[in-house]
């Protein structure tokens, strides 16, 4: 998944390691905790060895771009190669079970704008099935073991169930949009594809009737 994210970002512009980490943090949002210098740089070296990225000339590092307790070395700028673009196209077209789990889905969803509609739909439907299975498992636990759980564990299970139900509703809206050829609403404008503001999907976790 990190390989996909790095290649996708380098298609936008050449970047050095610190820039990549910042962009990964911004792009991946809730799953950014899985990204660290410990995993980033070995992946960059592996991509370089495979011929998918290459190094450009070093540029001087500024003080704010140097993490604490590290030396102020020049920045190695990475660029994607033609082979790397082909590899990204292969990865972005995948829609197997690995794209349904939390991290895999998050990374693929971050690059949905560059994914074809059929692949987007397969990933969304697979993710919905996975979350529905998770939801049913939580319902089963609450139905069979609720009396044996303490109040806090019970509340945690209910919270997980509520999160699953919200995500299923969100996924169903996205799937309906894909099948009708509509894009999600832009949160900056509230519209997409020329729709009126009240035609856009609700924020995940809310219903249309809960809107102001």
mmCIF file of C-alpha atoms in Angstrom:
data_model
loop_
_atom_site.group_PDB
_atom_site.id
_atom_site.type_symbol
_atom_site.label_atom_id
_atom_site.label_comp_id
_atom_site.label_asym_id
_atom_site.label_seq_id
_atom_site.Cartn_x
_atom_site.Cartn_y
_atom_site.Cartn_z
ATOM 1 C CA UNK A 1 0.000 0.000 0.000
ATOM 2 C CA UNK A 2 2.867 2.391 0.755
ATOM 3 C CA UNK A 3 4.339 1.562 -2.654
ATOM 4 C CA UNK A 4 1.078 2.579 -4.323
ATOM 5 C CA UNK A 5 0.890 5.820 -2.351
ATOM 6 C CA UNK A 6 4.501 6.847 -3.097
ATOM 7 C CA UNK A 7 4.220 6.139 -6.819
ATOM 8 C CA UNK A 8 0.925 8.009 -6.957
ATOM 9 C CA UNK A 9 2.373 11.084 -5.284
ATOM 10 C CA UNK A 10 5.513 11.100 -7.414
ATOM 11 C CA UNK A 11 3.323 11.160 -10.513
ATOM 12 C CA UNK A 12 2.145 14.559 -9.356
ATOM 13 C CA UNK A 13 5.636 16.018 -8.836
ATOM 14 C CA UNK A 14 9.191 15.040 -7.852
ATOM 15 C CA UNK A 15 9.628 15.126 -4.066
ATOM 16 C CA UNK A 16 12.239 14.524 -1.428
ATOM 17 C CA UNK A 17 11.597 12.216 1.514
ATOM 18 C CA UNK A 18 10.333 14.853 3.912
ATOM 19 C CA UNK A 19 7.896 16.230 1.312
ATOM 20 C CA UNK A 20 6.668 12.720 0.620
ATOM 21 C CA UNK A 21 6.007 12.093 4.277
ATOM 22 C CA UNK A 22 4.049 15.344 4.597
ATOM 23 C CA UNK A 23 2.003 14.569 1.492
ATOM 24 C CA UNK A 24 1.342 11.022 2.678
ATOM 25 C CA UNK A 25 0.127 12.403 5.989
ATOM 26 C CA UNK A 26 -2.204 14.824 4.232
ATOM 27 C CA UNK A 27 -3.391 12.304 1.617
ATOM 28 C CA UNK A 28 -3.983 9.311 3.852
ATOM 29 C CA UNK A 29 -5.524 11.109 6.796
ATOM 30 C CA UNK A 30 -6.723 8.601 9.393
ATOM 31 C CA UNK A 31 -4.268 5.873 8.344
ATOM 32 C CA UNK A 32 -1.228 8.181 8.412
ATOM 33 C CA UNK A 33 -0.090 6.613 11.699
ATOM 34 C CA UNK A 34 1.104 3.611 9.686
ATOM 35 C CA UNK A 35 3.556 5.841 7.799
ATOM 36 C CA UNK A 36 6.922 6.488 9.445
ATOM 37 C CA UNK A 37 10.469 7.219 8.391
ATOM 38 C CA UNK A 38 11.215 3.634 9.396
ATOM 39 C CA UNK A 39 8.927 2.295 6.659
ATOM 40 C CA UNK A 40 9.208 5.144 4.144
ATOM 41 C CA UNK A 41 12.909 5.074 3.342
ATOM 42 C CA UNK A 42 13.256 1.278 2.966
ATOM 43 C CA UNK A 43 10.326 1.419 0.556
ATOM 44 C CA UNK A 44 11.978 4.240 -1.400
ATOM 45 C CA UNK A 45 15.183 2.187 -1.676
ATOM 46 C CA UNK A 46 13.204 -0.842 -2.855
ATOM 47 C CA UNK A 47 11.340 1.196 -5.478
ATOM 48 C CA UNK A 48 14.628 2.640 -6.661
ATOM 49 C CA UNK A 49 16.221 -0.804 -6.910
ATOM 50 C CA UNK A 50 13.252 -1.982 -8.983
ATOM 51 C CA UNK A 51 13.743 0.931 -11.391
ATOM 52 C CA UNK A 52 10.375 2.515 -10.580
ATOM 53 C CA UNK A 53 11.816 5.722 -9.145
ATOM 54 C CA UNK A 54 15.130 7.483 -9.518
ATOM 55 C CA UNK A 55 17.095 10.132 -7.655
ATOM 56 C CA UNK A 56 17.473 13.666 -8.965
ATOM 57 C CA UNK A 57 20.083 16.193 -7.838
ATOM 58 C CA UNK A 58 20.307 16.933 -4.141
ATOM 59 C CA UNK A 59 19.096 20.296 -2.860
ATOM 60 C CA UNK A 60 20.046 21.954 0.435
ATOM 61 C CA UNK A 61 17.807 21.080 3.384
ATOM 62 C CA UNK A 62 16.295 23.924 5.376
ATOM 63 C CA UNK A 63 16.117 23.920 9.164
ATOM 64 C CA UNK A 64 12.355 23.331 9.326
ATOM 65 C CA UNK A 65 12.626 20.356 6.970
ATOM 66 C CA UNK A 66 15.087 18.472 9.134
ATOM 67 C CA UNK A 67 13.431 16.277 11.808
ATOM 68 C CA UNK A 68 14.707 16.592 15.342
ATOM 69 C CA UNK A 69 17.881 14.646 16.203
ATOM 70 C CA UNK A 70 18.841 14.159 12.535
ATOM 71 C CA UNK A 71 21.684 15.655 10.554
ATOM 72 C CA UNK A 72 21.120 18.494 8.126
ATOM 73 C CA UNK A 73 22.061 16.679 4.936
ATOM 74 C CA UNK A 74 21.090 17.595 1.403
ATOM 75 C CA UNK A 75 17.697 16.477 0.229
ATOM 76 C CA UNK A 76 17.539 13.609 -2.251
ATOM 77 C CA UNK A 77 14.725 14.323 -4.689
ATOM 78 C CA UNK A 78 12.863 11.306 -6.086
ATOM 79 C CA UNK A 79 11.162 11.164 -9.475
ATOM 80 C CA UNK A 80 9.019 8.426 -10.982
ATOM 81 C CA UNK A 81 10.241 6.574 -14.074
ATOM 82 C CA UNK A 82 8.243 5.303 -17.049
ATOM 83 C CA UNK A 83 8.404 1.830 -15.500
ATOM 84 C CA UNK A 84 7.162 3.298 -12.233
ATOM 85 C CA UNK A 85 4.142 4.779 -13.994
ATOM 86 C CA UNK A 86 3.367 1.352 -15.441
ATOM 87 C CA UNK A 87 3.690 -0.188 -11.982
ATOM 88 C CA UNK A 88 1.318 2.420 -10.523
ATOM 89 C CA UNK A 89 -1.217 1.633 -13.251
ATOM 90 C CA UNK A 90 -1.021 -2.057 -12.311
ATOM 91 C CA UNK A 91 -1.469 -1.358 -8.600
ATOM 92 C CA UNK A 92 -4.313 1.111 -9.025
ATOM 93 C CA UNK A 93 -6.231 -1.438 -11.134
ATOM 94 C CA UNK A 94 -6.214 -4.062 -8.373
ATOM 95 C CA UNK A 95 -9.522 -4.761 -6.654
ATOM 96 C CA UNK A 96 -8.833 -7.905 -4.635
ATOM 97 C CA UNK A 97 -9.463 -8.619 -0.939
ATOM 98 C CA UNK A 98 -6.388 -6.613 0.089
ATOM 99 C CA UNK A 99 -8.193 -3.469 -1.077
ATOM 100 C CA UNK A 100 -11.113 -4.082 1.319
ATOM 101 C CA UNK A 101 -9.243 -3.932 4.642
ATOM 102 C CA UNK A 102 -8.809 -0.665 6.520
ATOM 103 C CA UNK A 103 -5.371 0.355 5.242
ATOM 104 C CA UNK A 104 -5.753 -1.026 1.725
ATOM 105 C CA UNK A 105 -9.120 0.621 1.236
ATOM 106 C CA UNK A 106 -7.866 3.937 2.611
ATOM 107 C CA UNK A 107 -4.894 4.086 0.245
ATOM 108 C CA UNK A 108 -6.901 3.055 -2.821
ATOM 109 C CA UNK A 109 -9.711 5.461 -1.956
ATOM 110 C CA UNK A 110 -7.173 8.315 -1.735
ATOM 111 C CA UNK A 111 -6.400 7.707 -5.424
ATOM 112 C CA UNK A 112 -9.944 7.030 -6.640
ATOM 113 C CA UNK A 113 -9.781 10.095 -8.898
ATOM 114 C CA UNK A 114 -7.219 8.178 -10.976
ATOM 115 C CA UNK A 115 -9.026 4.826 -10.794
ATOM 116 C CA UNK A 116 -11.492 3.662 -13.432
ATOM 117 C CA UNK A 117 -15.161 3.438 -12.512
ATOM 118 C CA UNK A 118 -15.432 -0.355 -12.696
ATOM 119 C CA UNK A 119 -12.508 -0.812 -10.307
ATOM 120 C CA UNK A 120 -13.857 1.818 -7.919
ATOM 121 C CA UNK A 121 -17.188 0.004 -7.831
ATOM 122 C CA UNK A 122 -15.614 -3.407 -7.152
ATOM 123 C CA UNK A 123 -13.551 -1.989 -4.288
ATOM 124 C CA UNK A 124 -16.537 -0.182 -2.765
ATOM 125 C CA UNK A 125 -18.731 -3.283 -2.972
ATOM 126 C CA UNK A 126 -15.975 -5.445 -1.470
ATOM 127 C CA UNK A 127 -15.456 -2.967 1.344
ATOM 128 C CA UNK A 128 -19.204 -2.910 2.029
ATOM 129 C CA UNK A 129 -19.285 -6.709 2.308
ATOM 130 C CA UNK A 130 -16.348 -6.637 4.712
ATOM 131 C CA UNK A 131 -17.938 -3.999 6.943
ATOM 132 C CA UNK A 132 -21.297 -5.792 6.849
ATOM 133 C CA UNK A 133 -19.539 -8.956 8.065
ATOM 134 C CA UNK A 134 -17.865 -6.953 10.815
ATOM 135 C CA UNK A 135 -21.218 -5.421 11.754
ATOM 136 C CA UNK A 136 -22.914 -8.807 11.972
ATOM 137 C CA UNK A 137 -20.081 -10.114 14.142
ATOM 138 C CA UNK A 138 -20.543 -7.235 16.569
ATOM 139 C CA UNK A 139 -24.294 -7.781 16.628
ATOM 140 C CA UNK A 140 -23.706 -11.428 17.420
ATOM 141 C CA UNK A 141 -21.378 -10.539 20.303
ATOM 142 C CA UNK A 142 -23.876 -8.055 21.715
ATOM 143 C CA UNK A 143 -26.719 -10.530 21.350
ATOM 144 C CA UNK A 144 -24.928 -13.473 22.972
ATOM 145 C CA UNK A 145 -22.557 -11.935 25.480
ATOM 146 C CA UNK A 146 -23.996 -8.557 26.463
ATOM 147 C CA UNK A 147 -24.919 -9.762 29.945
ATOM 148 C CA UNK A 148 -21.353 -10.940 30.592
ATOM 149 C CA UNK A 149 -19.686 -7.707 29.470
ATOM 150 C CA UNK A 150 -18.924 -4.856 31.840
ATOM 151 C CA UNK A 151 -20.430 -1.459 31.052
ATOM 152 C CA UNK A 152 -17.316 -0.066 29.360
ATOM 153 C CA UNK A 153 -16.678 -3.089 27.159
ATOM 154 C CA UNK A 154 -20.336 -3.079 26.202
ATOM 155 C CA UNK A 155 -20.134 0.593 25.294
ATOM 156 C CA UNK A 156 -17.038 -0.083 23.176
ATOM 157 C CA UNK A 157 -18.863 -2.835 21.276
ATOM 158 C CA UNK A 158 -21.821 -0.527 20.688
ATOM 159 C CA UNK A 159 -19.489 2.193 19.457
ATOM 160 C CA UNK A 160 -17.930 -0.248 16.988
ATOM 161 C CA UNK A 161 -21.352 -1.343 15.790
ATOM 162 C CA UNK A 162 -22.450 2.259 15.311
ATOM 163 C CA UNK A 163 -19.283 3.007 13.307
ATOM 164 C CA UNK A 164 -19.960 -0.006 11.070
ATOM 165 C CA UNK A 165 -23.534 1.040 10.444
ATOM 166 C CA UNK A 166 -22.455 4.570 9.539
ATOM 167 C CA UNK A 167 -19.802 3.281 7.141
ATOM 168 C CA UNK A 168 -22.227 0.914 5.438
ATOM 169 C CA UNK A 169 -24.605 3.830 4.807
ATOM 170 C CA UNK A 170 -21.722 5.925 3.467
ATOM 171 C CA UNK A 171 -20.550 3.120 1.184
ATOM 172 C CA UNK A 172 -24.063 2.547 -0.126
ATOM 173 C CA UNK A 173 -24.284 6.213 -1.116
ATOM 174 C CA UNK A 174 -20.911 6.042 -2.859
ATOM 175 C CA UNK A 175 -21.930 2.856 -4.699
ATOM 176 C CA UNK A 176 -25.190 4.460 -5.807
ATOM 177 C CA UNK A 177 -23.248 7.481 -7.071
ATOM 178 C CA UNK A 178 -20.825 5.273 -9.005
ATOM 179 C CA UNK A 179 -23.641 3.311 -10.627
ATOM 180 C CA UNK A 180 -25.341 6.530 -11.687
ATOM 181 C CA UNK A 181 -22.083 8.095 -12.884
ATOM 182 C CA UNK A 182 -22.021 10.850 -10.267
ATOM 183 C CA UNK A 183 -18.980 11.928 -8.264
ATOM 184 C CA UNK A 184 -19.166 12.646 -4.516
ATOM 185 C CA UNK A 185 -19.925 16.221 -3.583
ATOM 186 C CA UNK A 186 -16.998 18.588 -3.205
ATOM 187 C CA UNK A 187 -17.042 19.637 0.501
ATOM 188 C CA UNK A 188 -15.747 23.068 -0.506
ATOM 189 C CA UNK A 189 -18.740 23.773 -2.739
ATOM 190 C CA UNK A 190 -21.347 21.202 -1.716
ATOM 191 C CA UNK A 191 -21.896 20.229 -5.344
ATOM 192 C CA UNK A 192 -20.548 17.781 -7.891
ATOM 193 C CA UNK A 193 -21.238 17.321 -11.589
ATOM 194 C CA UNK A 194 -23.541 20.321 -11.632
ATOM 195 C CA UNK A 195 -25.857 19.049 -8.896
ATOM 196 C CA UNK A 196 -27.673 21.335 -6.533
ATOM 197 C CA UNK A 197 -26.330 21.442 -3.002
ATOM 198 C CA UNK A 198 -29.273 19.457 -1.613
ATOM 199 C CA UNK A 199 -28.624 16.688 -4.170
ATOM 200 C CA UNK A 200 -25.194 15.866 -2.741
ATOM 201 C CA UNK A 201 -24.623 12.848 -0.462
ATOM 202 C CA UNK A 202 -24.829 13.576 3.271
ATOM 203 C CA UNK A 203 -21.758 13.611 5.446
ATOM 204 C CA UNK A 204 -20.923 10.043 6.587
ATOM 205 C CA UNK A 205 -22.778 9.299 9.793
ATOM 206 C CA UNK A 206 -25.734 11.567 9.034
ATOM 207 C CA UNK A 207 -28.910 11.132 7.041
ATOM 208 C CA UNK A 208 -30.494 13.530 4.578
ATOM 209 C CA UNK A 209 -33.183 14.422 7.110
ATOM 210 C CA UNK A 210 -30.547 15.426 9.672
ATOM 211 C CA UNK A 211 -29.185 18.158 7.482
ATOM 212 C CA UNK A 212 -29.824 21.792 8.334
#
